[in-house]
Amino acid sequence: MTRAARGKRRQRGSIDTLPSGALRVRVYAGVDPVTKGRHDLIEIIPAGPKAADLAEKARTRLLAEVDERRNPRTSATVSQLLDKYLGNIDVGRTTLTRYRQVADLHIRPLIGKEKVGAVDVDMLDSLYAELRRCRIHCKKKRFTEHRTKRKHDCDERCGPHKCNPLAGDTVRKAHFLLSGAFGKAVRWKWVSVNPVDHAEPPAAARPNPQPPSAEEAAALLNRAWLDDPGWGALVWLSMTTGSRRGEVCALRWRHIDLVNAVVHMEKAIASDGSEIFEKDTKTHQDRRIALDSETVAVLTDQWERCVALAAALGIELSKDAFVFSPVPDGSEPPKPVTVSQRYRRLAERLGIDTSLKELRHYSATELISAGVDVRTVAGRLGHAGGGSTTLRVYAAWVSEADQRAAGKLLNRMPARPVPTSAANRVQRELCSPYEKLAVKLREQIVDGTFPAHTPLPSTKQLAADNGFAISTAHRAITLLKEWGLVEGSRGRRITVRTIERAASPPSAPVLAELELREDDERPGVEFAELEIRRDDVVVRRLTAEVDLLDHQQLKRLLINAVRRSGGDESELDRYEMDIRRFGHEPVLTTFIAAAG
């Protein structure tokens, strides 16, 4: 019995002739998992004498890819892949925001419309090269680059565009984003291989921390304390603990144990546009950092200031309040961006090229230089990896010593400055317009331009005469009140008070001499508080038993304090030592010793 003849099998794939003469090869590859529609592999063969043979070879190749499941399973674009990947990725909020910025600014405009199956190593290398050529992808066209997109009057900040490369770290972020996205595409079977695995991003920059020197750190601390003791406490804590900016902003009073001298870092403050929120630390690990005695004193003073401010407004300060909150009840944390900007302006006024992050480097390098082992330093800084990150970043400072960290850093820190009010600071330097106006008015009061019991011009008139805002004049009047030169209240004119002038100015201390106040007894050995100053800047404080009549002992104490503060004994004549009875504010005497 003969077997029935089979019908002719339908040919898979098709080859069509286009109006241009080119041939279009089309092979069915299943259902697109993204669009849920028909998915075809298409290849165009240019017109020519061998076009038919090339089209047949292309059809055979595409069929083999479909049979071996090596073909792209979708016609989705890179933008569609990024949308799905960023919608499913499990990362922190700030990381996700940064990924979206990199995708929108640097990936979608260049390859966003390309099909995921068409992306290859050559396309990715071209992408990275373009990002390193110009950060705004100018396509080599000449145009004027304006300082803002809003309507404005052009000035020197507007001019011809100059290509600036994108930072290497940002190009690497784009690479890692694409690597993760195409890794998921392989898992979802959109593509068979990940082309990003073979692309080469820029090499990672070598760590090069530039911490401030001890002299610069002292200058920064002194100016911060002069501006605001609370601001000085924040800078001090950043130096001693090496904590990240967001971690310091997130500190609440319940995180600080002043009795056991420990601070608990468990949260961080981050920002997303204008919104700030609390999150885990960068490494998702909370840690406890030991505090030295001076840092405990700094935080104790900060607590007392916060309690006093809250009590003045009839508020009871909660243990859940933020330590460095800008509001009296401590309910709001400081904004990390605001803290960085304030620190940058502080450094610019002093002519120091540094940033807030360098305080973290300062803490790390000082601890390593003091002989603290790397694992301990890594624990204080919150580095993951058991010290590998610390070794990589601070390799130039690493030494092999095993010592405790909390007490070591104190010996290398500059002395905590004495909080000074704005009224006293202005006596030595002028920083703001309202201070300059206050000094001008003070001189006019002293020389009799404004006699006692006569009213000052109104704040509106003062502002108009001196070219300042009314608020500046208000602040100048407030400063005059602090000096006791004027008086007045809301709704009443400000009048000049009677000035009581001293009979003679206080005499200066004599070199290598010790003068006691006339009403003081001739003391013997007693417990005293010593404050050492160098060029009118406090560099160290200590307590000791002293004999005020023993000049040699006082000189030895001064020399030891100068050495511990990093000074040179040959410059001893630049130092002064104020002596107070323990627990008493008035200065008993000031001791000065000649060098040599």
Coordinates of C-alpha atoms in Angstrom, one line a residue:
M1 CA 0.0 0.0 0.0
T2 CA 1.5 3.3 -1.0
R3 CA 1.8 6.2 1.5
A4 CA -0.2 9.4 0.6
A5 CA 1.9 12.2 -0.7
R6 CA 2.5 15.1 1.8
G7 CA 1.6 18.6 0.8
K8 CA 4.4 21.1 0.2
R9 CA 5.6 22.6 3.5
R10 CA 5.1 26.4 3.8
Q11 CA 8.4 28.3 3.7
R12 CA 9.3 30.1 6.9
G13 CA 10.1 33.8 6.6
S14 CA 9.6 36.0 3.6
I15 CA 11.6 38.2 1.2
D16 CA 9.9 41.3 -0.2
T17 CA 11.1 43.8 -2.8
L18 CA 10.8 47.4 -1.8
P19 CA 10.1 50.3 -4.2
S20 CA 13.8 51.3 -3.9
G21 CA 14.9 47.9 -5.2
A22 CA 16.2 46.8 -1.8
L23 CA 15.0 43.4 -0.3
R24 CA 13.3 43.1 3.1
V25 CA 13.8 39.9 5.0
R26 CA 11.2 39.1 7.6
V27 CA 11.1 36.2 10.0
Y28 CA 8.5 35.5 12.6
A29 CA 10.0 35.3 16.1
G30 CA 6.9 34.9 18.3
V31 CA 4.9 37.3 20.5
D32 CA 6.5 40.4 21.9
P33 CA 6.4 40.2 25.8
V34 CA 6.2 44.0 26.0
T35 CA 3.7 45.0 23.4
K36 CA 1.9 41.6 23.3
G37 CA 1.9 41.9 19.5
R38 CA 3.6 40.0 16.7
H39 CA 7.4 40.1 16.8
D40 CA 9.3 39.9 13.6
L41 CA 13.0 40.0 12.9
I42 CA 13.6 42.3 9.9
E43 CA 16.7 42.9 7.9
I44 CA 17.1 45.2 4.8
I45 CA 19.4 44.1 2.0
P46 CA 20.5 46.9 -0.3
A47 CA 19.8 46.6 -4.1
G48 CA 22.5 45.0 -6.2
P49 CA 23.4 42.0 -8.4
K50 CA 23.9 39.7 -5.4
A51 CA 21.0 41.0 -3.3
A52 CA 18.9 37.8 -3.8
D53 CA 21.7 35.5 -2.5
L54 CA 22.4 37.8 0.4
A55 CA 18.7 38.0 1.3
E56 CA 18.5 34.2 1.4
K57 CA 21.5 33.9 3.6
A58 CA 20.0 36.5 5.9
R59 CA 16.7 34.6 6.1
T60 CA 18.6 31.4 6.9
R61 CA 20.7 33.1 9.6
L62 CA 17.6 34.7 11.3
L63 CA 15.8 31.4 11.2
A64 CA 18.7 29.7 12.9
E65 CA 18.7 32.4 15.6
V66 CA 15.0 31.9 16.2
D67 CA 15.4 28.1 16.4
E68 CA 18.4 28.4 18.8
R69 CA 16.6 31.1 20.8
R70 CA 19.4 33.5 20.3
N71 CA 17.3 36.2 18.8
P72 CA 15.9 39.3 20.6
R73 CA 12.5 38.4 22.0
T74 CA 11.1 41.9 21.7
S75 CA 11.3 45.1 19.7
A76 CA 11.3 47.2 22.9
T77 CA 13.6 50.2 23.0
V78 CA 16.3 51.1 25.5
S79 CA 14.0 53.7 27.0
Q80 CA 11.3 51.0 27.6
L81 CA 13.9 48.8 29.2
L82 CA 15.0 51.6 31.5
D83 CA 11.4 52.3 32.4
K84 CA 10.8 48.7 33.5
Y85 CA 14.1 48.3 35.2
L86 CA 13.9 51.5 37.2
G87 CA 10.3 50.6 38.2
N88 CA 11.4 47.3 39.7
I89 CA 14.9 48.0 41.1
D90 CA 15.3 47.8 44.9
V91 CA 17.6 50.7 45.8
G92 CA 17.4 53.7 48.1
R93 CA 15.4 56.7 47.2
T94 CA 18.4 59.0 46.6
T95 CA 20.1 56.3 44.5
L96 CA 17.0 55.8 42.4
T97 CA 16.7 59.6 41.9
R98 CA 20.3 59.8 40.7
Y99 CA 19.8 56.8 38.3
R100 CA 16.7 58.6 36.8
Q101 CA 18.7 61.8 36.3
V102 CA 21.5 59.9 34.6
A103 CA 19.0 58.1 32.4
D104 CA 17.1 61.2 31.4
L105 CA 20.1 63.4 30.8
H106 CA 22.7 61.2 29.3
I107 CA 21.2 57.8 28.0
R108 CA 17.7 58.4 26.6
P109 CA 18.7 61.4 24.4
L110 CA 21.5 59.4 22.7
I111 CA 20.4 55.7 22.5
G112 CA 16.9 55.8 24.1
K113 CA 15.1 55.0 20.7
E114 CA 17.4 52.1 19.8
K115 CA 16.0 48.6 20.1
V116 CA 17.5 46.6 22.9
G117 CA 18.5 43.9 20.4
A118 CA 20.5 46.4 18.3
V119 CA 22.7 47.6 21.2
D120 CA 26.2 46.3 20.9
V121 CA 29.6 47.0 22.3
D122 CA 30.5 49.5 19.5
M123 CA 27.4 51.5 20.3
L124 CA 28.1 51.6 24.0
D125 CA 31.8 52.6 23.5
S126 CA 30.5 55.4 21.2
L127 CA 28.1 56.5 23.9
Y128 CA 30.8 56.7 26.6
A129 CA 33.1 58.6 24.2
E130 CA 30.3 61.2 23.5
L131 CA 29.7 61.7 27.2
R132 CA 33.4 62.3 27.8
R133 CA 33.5 64.8 24.9
C134 CA 30.6 67.1 26.0
R135 CA 28.4 66.9 29.0
I136 CA 25.4 68.5 27.2
H137 CA 25.8 66.6 23.9
C138 CA 26.1 69.7 21.8
K139 CA 26.7 67.8 18.5
K140 CA 29.6 70.3 17.8
K141 CA 27.3 73.1 16.9
R142 CA 28.1 76.7 17.8
F143 CA 25.7 78.5 20.1
T144 CA 25.5 80.8 23.1
E145 CA 25.4 79.2 26.5
H146 CA 23.3 81.2 28.9
R147 CA 23.6 81.2 32.7
T148 CA 19.9 80.4 33.1
K149 CA 17.1 79.2 31.0
R150 CA 14.8 81.9 32.4
K151 CA 14.4 85.3 30.7
H152 CA 17.4 87.4 31.8
D153 CA 19.9 90.1 30.8
C154 CA 23.1 88.5 29.6
D155 CA 26.4 89.3 31.4
E156 CA 29.9 87.9 31.5
R157 CA 28.5 84.5 32.6
C158 CA 26.8 84.1 29.2
G159 CA 29.1 83.3 26.2
P160 CA 30.0 80.9 23.4
H161 CA 29.6 77.3 24.4
K162 CA 32.7 75.4 25.3
C163 CA 32.6 71.6 25.5
N164 CA 33.3 70.2 29.0
P165 CA 33.5 66.4 29.5
L166 CA 31.1 64.6 31.9
A167 CA 32.8 63.5 35.1
G168 CA 34.2 60.0 34.9
D169 CA 32.2 58.9 38.0
T170 CA 29.0 60.0 36.2
V171 CA 29.9 58.0 33.1
R172 CA 30.5 55.0 35.3
K173 CA 27.1 55.5 36.8
A174 CA 25.6 55.3 33.3
H175 CA 27.6 52.2 32.7
F176 CA 26.4 50.5 35.9
L177 CA 22.8 51.5 35.2
L178 CA 22.9 50.0 31.7
S179 CA 24.7 46.9 33.0
G180 CA 21.9 46.3 35.5
A181 CA 19.2 47.0 33.0
F182 CA 20.6 44.6 30.3
G183 CA 21.3 42.0 33.0
K184 CA 17.5 42.0 33.7
A185 CA 16.8 42.0 30.0
V186 CA 18.8 38.7 29.7
R187 CA 16.8 37.3 32.7
W188 CA 13.5 38.4 31.1
K189 CA 14.7 36.8 27.8
W190 CA 14.4 40.1 25.9
V191 CA 18.0 39.6 24.7
S192 CA 20.3 36.5 24.8
V193 CA 23.5 38.3 25.9
N194 CA 24.4 41.4 27.9
P195 CA 26.5 43.7 25.6
V196 CA 27.4 46.0 28.5
D197 CA 29.7 43.2 30.0
H198 CA 32.1 43.8 27.2
A199 CA 32.0 47.6 27.1
E200 CA 34.8 49.6 28.9
P201 CA 33.8 52.6 31.1
P202 CA 36.3 55.1 32.3
A203 CA 38.6 53.8 35.0
A204 CA 37.7 54.8 38.6
A205 CA 39.5 57.9 39.9
R206 CA 42.2 57.2 42.5
P207 CA 41.2 58.3 46.0
N208 CA 43.0 61.5 46.9
P209 CA 41.6 63.0 50.1
Q210 CA 42.7 66.5 50.9
P211 CA 41.8 67.1 54.6
P212 CA 42.4 70.5 56.1
S213 CA 45.6 71.0 58.0
A214 CA 45.6 71.5 61.8
E215 CA 46.0 75.2 61.4
E216 CA 43.1 75.4 58.9
A217 CA 41.0 73.2 61.1
A218 CA 41.6 75.5 64.1
A219 CA 40.7 78.6 61.9
L220 CA 37.5 76.9 60.7
L221 CA 36.5 76.0 64.2
N222 CA 37.2 79.4 65.7
R223 CA 35.2 81.2 63.0
A224 CA 32.3 78.7 63.2
W225 CA 32.1 79.3 67.0
L226 CA 32.3 83.0 66.6
D227 CA 29.4 82.9 64.1
D228 CA 27.2 80.6 66.3
P229 CA 28.1 78.2 69.1
G230 CA 25.5 75.7 67.8
W231 CA 27.1 75.8 64.3
G232 CA 30.5 75.4 65.9
A233 CA 29.3 72.3 67.8
L234 CA 28.2 70.7 64.5
V235 CA 31.6 71.4 62.9
W236 CA 33.4 70.1 66.0
L237 CA 31.3 66.8 66.1
S238 CA 31.9 66.3 62.4
M239 CA 35.7 66.5 63.0
T240 CA 35.8 64.3 66.1
T241 CA 33.5 61.5 64.9
G242 CA 34.1 61.6 61.1
S243 CA 30.4 61.1 60.5
R244 CA 28.7 61.7 57.2
R245 CA 26.8 64.9 56.7
G246 CA 23.4 63.2 56.7
E247 CA 24.2 61.2 59.8
V248 CA 25.1 64.4 61.8
C249 CA 21.9 66.1 60.6
A250 CA 19.8 63.0 61.7
L251 CA 21.2 63.0 65.3
R252 CA 18.5 63.2 68.0
W253 CA 19.2 63.7 71.7
R254 CA 18.1 60.1 72.4
H255 CA 21.1 58.9 70.2
I256 CA 23.6 60.6 72.6
D257 CA 24.6 59.1 75.9
L258 CA 26.5 61.8 77.7
V259 CA 27.0 59.7 80.8
N260 CA 28.8 56.9 79.0
A261 CA 30.3 59.2 76.3
V262 CA 28.8 57.3 73.3
V263 CA 26.9 58.5 70.2
H264 CA 24.7 56.2 68.3
M265 CA 24.6 56.7 64.5
E266 CA 21.6 54.8 63.1
K267 CA 19.9 57.2 60.6
A268 CA 20.7 59.8 58.0
I269 CA 18.9 62.8 56.5
A270 CA 18.7 62.9 52.7
S271 CA 17.0 65.2 50.2
D272 CA 15.0 64.6 47.1
G273 CA 14.6 68.0 45.4
S274 CA 13.1 70.3 48.1
E275 CA 11.9 67.4 50.2
I276 CA 14.0 66.0 53.0
F277 CA 13.5 62.6 54.6
E278 CA 15.1 60.2 57.1
K279 CA 16.6 57.0 55.9
D280 CA 19.2 54.3 56.9
T281 CA 22.9 55.1 56.9
K282 CA 24.8 54.7 53.6
T283 CA 26.0 51.1 54.5
H284 CA 22.6 50.3 56.2
Q285 CA 24.5 49.7 59.5
D286 CA 24.1 51.6 62.7
R287 CA 27.2 52.1 64.9
R288 CA 28.3 53.5 68.2
I289 CA 31.2 55.9 68.5
A290 CA 33.1 56.7 71.7
L291 CA 33.4 60.4 72.5
D292 CA 36.3 62.2 74.2
S293 CA 35.7 64.4 77.3
E294 CA 35.8 67.6 75.3
T295 CA 33.2 66.5 72.8
V296 CA 31.0 65.5 75.7
A297 CA 31.4 69.0 77.1
V298 CA 30.5 70.5 73.6
L299 CA 27.3 68.4 73.4
T300 CA 26.4 69.2 77.0
D301 CA 26.6 72.9 76.2
Q302 CA 24.5 72.4 73.1
W303 CA 21.9 70.6 75.1
E304 CA 21.8 73.4 77.7
R305 CA 21.4 76.0 74.9
C306 CA 18.6 74.1 73.2
V307 CA 16.8 73.6 76.6
A308 CA 17.1 77.3 77.4
L309 CA 15.8 78.4 74.0
A310 CA 12.9 76.0 74.2
A311 CA 12.1 77.1 77.8
A312 CA 12.1 80.8 76.8
L313 CA 9.3 80.0 74.4
G314 CA 7.4 77.8 76.8
I315 CA 8.4 74.5 75.1
E316 CA 9.7 71.4 76.8
L317 CA 12.5 69.9 74.7
S318 CA 12.0 66.2 73.9
K319 CA 14.7 63.6 73.8
D320 CA 13.4 62.9 70.3
A321 CA 14.4 66.4 69.2
F322 CA 17.1 66.8 66.6
V323 CA 20.4 68.0 68.1
F324 CA 21.1 70.6 65.5
S325 CA 17.6 71.6 64.5
P326 CA 17.0 75.0 63.1
V327 CA 13.7 75.4 65.1
P328 CA 13.4 75.8 68.9
D329 CA 11.3 72.7 69.5
G330 CA 13.8 70.5 67.6
S331 CA 11.1 69.0 65.4
E332 CA 12.9 69.6 62.1
P333 CA 16.4 68.4 61.1
P334 CA 18.9 70.7 59.4
K335 CA 19.0 70.4 55.6
P336 CA 22.2 68.6 54.4
V337 CA 22.5 71.0 51.4
T338 CA 22.2 74.0 53.7
V339 CA 24.9 72.7 56.0
S340 CA 27.3 72.1 53.1
Q341 CA 26.6 75.6 51.7
R342 CA 27.1 77.3 55.0
Y343 CA 30.4 75.4 55.5
R344 CA 31.6 76.4 52.0
R345 CA 30.9 80.0 52.6
L346 CA 32.7 79.8 56.0
A347 CA 35.8 78.3 54.2
E348 CA 35.6 80.9 51.4
R349 CA 35.7 83.8 54.0
L350 CA 38.9 82.3 55.4
G351 CA 40.4 81.7 52.0
I352 CA 40.5 77.9 52.6
D353 CA 39.8 75.6 49.7
T354 CA 37.9 72.7 51.3
S355 CA 34.4 71.2 51.7
L356 CA 32.4 69.6 54.5
K357 CA 33.3 66.1 53.3
E358 CA 36.9 66.9 54.0
L359 CA 36.1 67.0 57.8
R360 CA 35.5 63.2 57.5
H361 CA 38.9 62.9 55.8
Y362 CA 40.4 65.0 58.6
S363 CA 39.1 62.7 61.3
A364 CA 40.3 59.6 59.5
T365 CA 43.8 60.9 58.7
E366 CA 44.4 62.3 62.2
L367 CA 43.3 59.0 63.8
I368 CA 45.6 57.0 61.5
S369 CA 48.5 59.4 62.0
A370 CA 47.9 59.0 65.8
G371 CA 48.5 55.2 65.4
V372 CA 44.9 53.9 65.6
D373 CA 44.5 50.6 63.7
V374 CA 42.6 50.6 60.4
R375 CA 39.8 48.4 61.5
T376 CA 39.0 50.8 64.4
V377 CA 39.1 53.8 62.1
A378 CA 36.8 51.9 59.6
G379 CA 34.3 51.2 62.4
R380 CA 34.2 54.9 63.5
L381 CA 33.7 56.1 59.9
G382 CA 31.1 53.4 59.1
H383 CA 33.1 51.9 56.3
A384 CA 31.9 48.4 55.1
G385 CA 34.3 45.6 54.3
G386 CA 36.2 45.4 57.5
G387 CA 38.7 48.2 56.6
S388 CA 39.3 47.5 52.9
T389 CA 37.6 50.8 51.9
T390 CA 39.7 52.6 54.6
L391 CA 42.9 51.1 53.3
R392 CA 42.1 52.1 49.7
V393 CA 41.1 55.7 50.5
Y394 CA 43.6 56.5 53.2
A395 CA 46.6 54.3 52.1
A396 CA 49.0 57.2 52.4
W397 CA 48.2 57.7 56.1
V398 CA 47.9 54.0 57.2
S399 CA 50.3 52.7 60.0
E400 CA 50.2 49.4 61.8
A401 CA 49.4 50.3 65.5
D402 CA 46.7 49.1 67.8
Q403 CA 45.6 51.9 70.1
R404 CA 42.3 53.2 71.3
A405 CA 40.7 55.9 69.2
A406 CA 38.5 58.1 71.4
G407 CA 41.2 59.7 73.5
K408 CA 43.8 59.9 70.7
L409 CA 42.0 62.4 68.5
L410 CA 41.5 64.9 71.4
N411 CA 45.2 65.4 71.7
R412 CA 45.4 66.4 68.0
M413 CA 42.3 68.6 67.9
P414 CA 42.5 72.4 68.3
A415 CA 41.1 73.7 71.5
R416 CA 37.3 74.4 71.6
P417 CA 36.9 78.1 71.1
V418 CA 35.0 80.1 73.7
P419 CA 31.5 81.1 72.5
T420 CA 31.5 84.8 71.7
S421 CA 28.5 87.0 71.1
A422 CA 28.1 89.1 68.0
A423 CA 28.4 92.2 70.1
N424 CA 31.9 91.2 71.3
R425 CA 33.1 89.8 67.9
V426 CA 32.3 93.1 66.1
Q427 CA 34.7 94.9 68.4
R428 CA 37.5 93.0 66.6
E429 CA 36.2 92.4 63.0
L430 CA 33.3 93.5 60.8
C431 CA 31.6 90.8 58.7
S432 CA 28.1 92.0 57.8
P433 CA 26.5 95.3 56.6
Y434 CA 24.5 95.6 59.8
E435 CA 27.7 95.4 61.9
K436 CA 29.3 98.2 59.8
L437 CA 26.2 100.3 60.3
A438 CA 26.2 99.7 64.0
V439 CA 29.9 100.7 64.3
K440 CA 29.2 103.8 62.4
L441 CA 26.3 104.8 64.7
R442 CA 28.4 103.9 67.7
E443 CA 31.1 106.4 66.6
Q444 CA 28.5 109.1 66.1
I445 CA 27.1 108.5 69.6
V446 CA 30.6 108.6 71.1
D447 CA 31.6 111.8 69.3
G448 CA 28.4 113.6 70.3
T449 CA 26.7 113.6 66.9
F450 CA 23.8 111.9 68.7
P451 CA 23.8 113.3 72.3
A452 CA 22.4 111.3 75.3
H453 CA 18.6 111.2 75.6
T454 CA 18.1 112.2 72.0
P455 CA 16.3 109.9 69.6
L456 CA 18.1 108.2 66.7
P457 CA 16.7 108.5 63.2
S458 CA 14.0 105.9 62.3
T459 CA 15.1 102.6 60.9
K460 CA 13.5 103.6 57.6
Q461 CA 15.5 106.9 57.5
L462 CA 18.8 105.0 58.5
A463 CA 18.2 102.5 55.7
A464 CA 17.6 105.3 53.2
D465 CA 20.6 107.4 54.3
N466 CA 23.1 104.5 54.3
G467 CA 21.8 102.5 51.3
F468 CA 20.8 99.4 53.3
A469 CA 17.5 97.4 53.7
I470 CA 15.2 98.2 56.6
S471 CA 15.9 94.8 58.1
T472 CA 19.7 95.7 58.1
A473 CA 19.0 98.8 60.1
H474 CA 16.8 96.9 62.6
R475 CA 19.7 94.5 63.2
A476 CA 22.1 97.4 63.7
I477 CA 19.8 98.9 66.3
T478 CA 19.6 95.5 68.1
L479 CA 23.4 95.4 68.2
L480 CA 23.6 98.9 69.7
K481 CA 21.1 97.7 72.4
E482 CA 23.5 94.8 73.2
W483 CA 26.3 97.3 73.6
G484 CA 24.1 99.4 76.0
L485 CA 24.3 102.5 73.8
V486 CA 20.6 102.9 73.1
E487 CA 17.3 101.9 74.6
G488 CA 13.7 101.6 73.4
S489 CA 10.9 99.2 72.9
R490 CA 8.4 98.3 70.3
G491 CA 6.3 101.4 69.4
R492 CA 8.7 103.8 71.0
R493 CA 11.6 105.8 69.5
I494 CA 15.1 104.5 70.0
T495 CA 17.0 107.0 72.2
V496 CA 20.7 107.3 73.2
R497 CA 21.7 106.3 76.7
T498 CA 24.2 108.1 78.9
I499 CA 27.7 106.6 78.3
E500 CA 29.8 105.9 81.4
R501 CA 33.5 106.2 80.4
A502 CA 36.2 104.4 82.3
A503 CA 38.8 106.6 84.1
S504 CA 41.7 104.7 82.5
P505 CA 42.1 101.7 80.2
P506 CA 43.1 98.4 81.8
S507 CA 46.9 97.8 81.9
A508 CA 48.4 95.1 79.8
P509 CA 50.3 92.2 81.4
V510 CA 54.0 92.6 81.7
L511 CA 56.4 90.0 80.3
A512 CA 57.4 87.3 82.8
E513 CA 55.6 89.2 85.5
L514 CA 52.5 88.1 87.5
E515 CA 50.1 90.8 88.8
L516 CA 47.2 89.9 91.1
R517 CA 44.1 92.1 91.4
E518 CA 44.2 94.5 94.3
D519 CA 41.2 92.8 96.1
D520 CA 42.7 89.3 95.7
E521 CA 44.5 87.5 98.6
R522 CA 48.1 86.3 98.1
P523 CA 47.3 82.6 97.4
G524 CA 49.4 79.6 97.7
V525 CA 48.9 76.2 96.0
E526 CA 45.3 75.8 94.7
F527 CA 43.3 74.1 92.0
A528 CA 42.9 76.4 88.9
E529 CA 41.6 76.5 85.4
L530 CA 44.2 77.5 82.8
E531 CA 43.4 78.9 79.3
I532 CA 46.2 79.2 76.8
R533 CA 46.0 81.6 73.9
R534 CA 48.2 82.2 70.9
D535 CA 47.7 85.5 69.2
D536 CA 44.4 86.0 71.0
V537 CA 43.1 82.6 69.8
V538 CA 42.4 79.9 72.5
V539 CA 44.5 76.8 71.7
R540 CA 44.1 74.7 74.9
R541 CA 42.3 74.5 78.3
L542 CA 43.4 72.4 81.3
T543 CA 43.1 72.2 85.0
A544 CA 46.0 71.8 87.4
E545 CA 47.3 72.6 90.9
V546 CA 49.3 75.7 90.7
D547 CA 51.3 78.1 92.9
L548 CA 50.5 81.5 91.6
L549 CA 53.8 82.8 93.2
D550 CA 56.0 80.1 91.6
H551 CA 56.9 81.6 88.2
Q552 CA 59.0 78.6 87.2
Q553 CA 56.1 76.2 87.7
L554 CA 53.8 78.4 85.7
K555 CA 56.3 78.6 82.9
R556 CA 56.6 74.8 82.8
L557 CA 52.8 74.5 82.6
L558 CA 52.7 76.9 79.8
I559 CA 55.5 75.1 77.9
N560 CA 53.8 71.7 78.3
A561 CA 50.5 73.1 77.1
V562 CA 52.2 74.7 74.0
R563 CA 53.8 71.4 73.1
R564 CA 50.6 69.4 73.5
S565 CA 48.8 71.9 71.2
G566 CA 51.4 71.3 68.5
G567 CA 53.2 74.6 69.1
D568 CA 56.9 75.4 69.2
E569 CA 58.7 76.4 72.4
S570 CA 60.8 78.9 70.5
E571 CA 57.6 81.0 70.0
L572 CA 56.6 81.0 73.7
D573 CA 56.4 84.8 73.7
R574 CA 53.4 84.6 71.4
Y575 CA 51.4 82.7 74.1
E576 CA 49.5 83.9 77.1
M577 CA 47.9 81.9 80.0
D578 CA 44.8 83.1 81.8
I579 CA 44.5 81.7 85.3
R580 CA 41.1 81.3 87.1
R581 CA 40.1 79.7 90.3
F582 CA 38.4 76.4 89.6
G583 CA 34.7 77.0 89.2
H584 CA 35.0 80.8 89.1
E585 CA 34.6 83.0 86.0
P586 CA 36.8 86.0 86.8
V587 CA 40.4 85.9 85.6
L588 CA 42.9 86.0 88.5
T589 CA 45.8 86.9 86.4
T590 CA 47.5 86.5 83.0
F591 CA 50.9 84.9 82.8
I592 CA 53.3 85.6 79.9
A593 CA 56.8 84.0 79.7
A594 CA 59.6 85.0 77.4
A595 CA 60.9 82.4 74.9
G596 CA 64.2 80.6 75.6

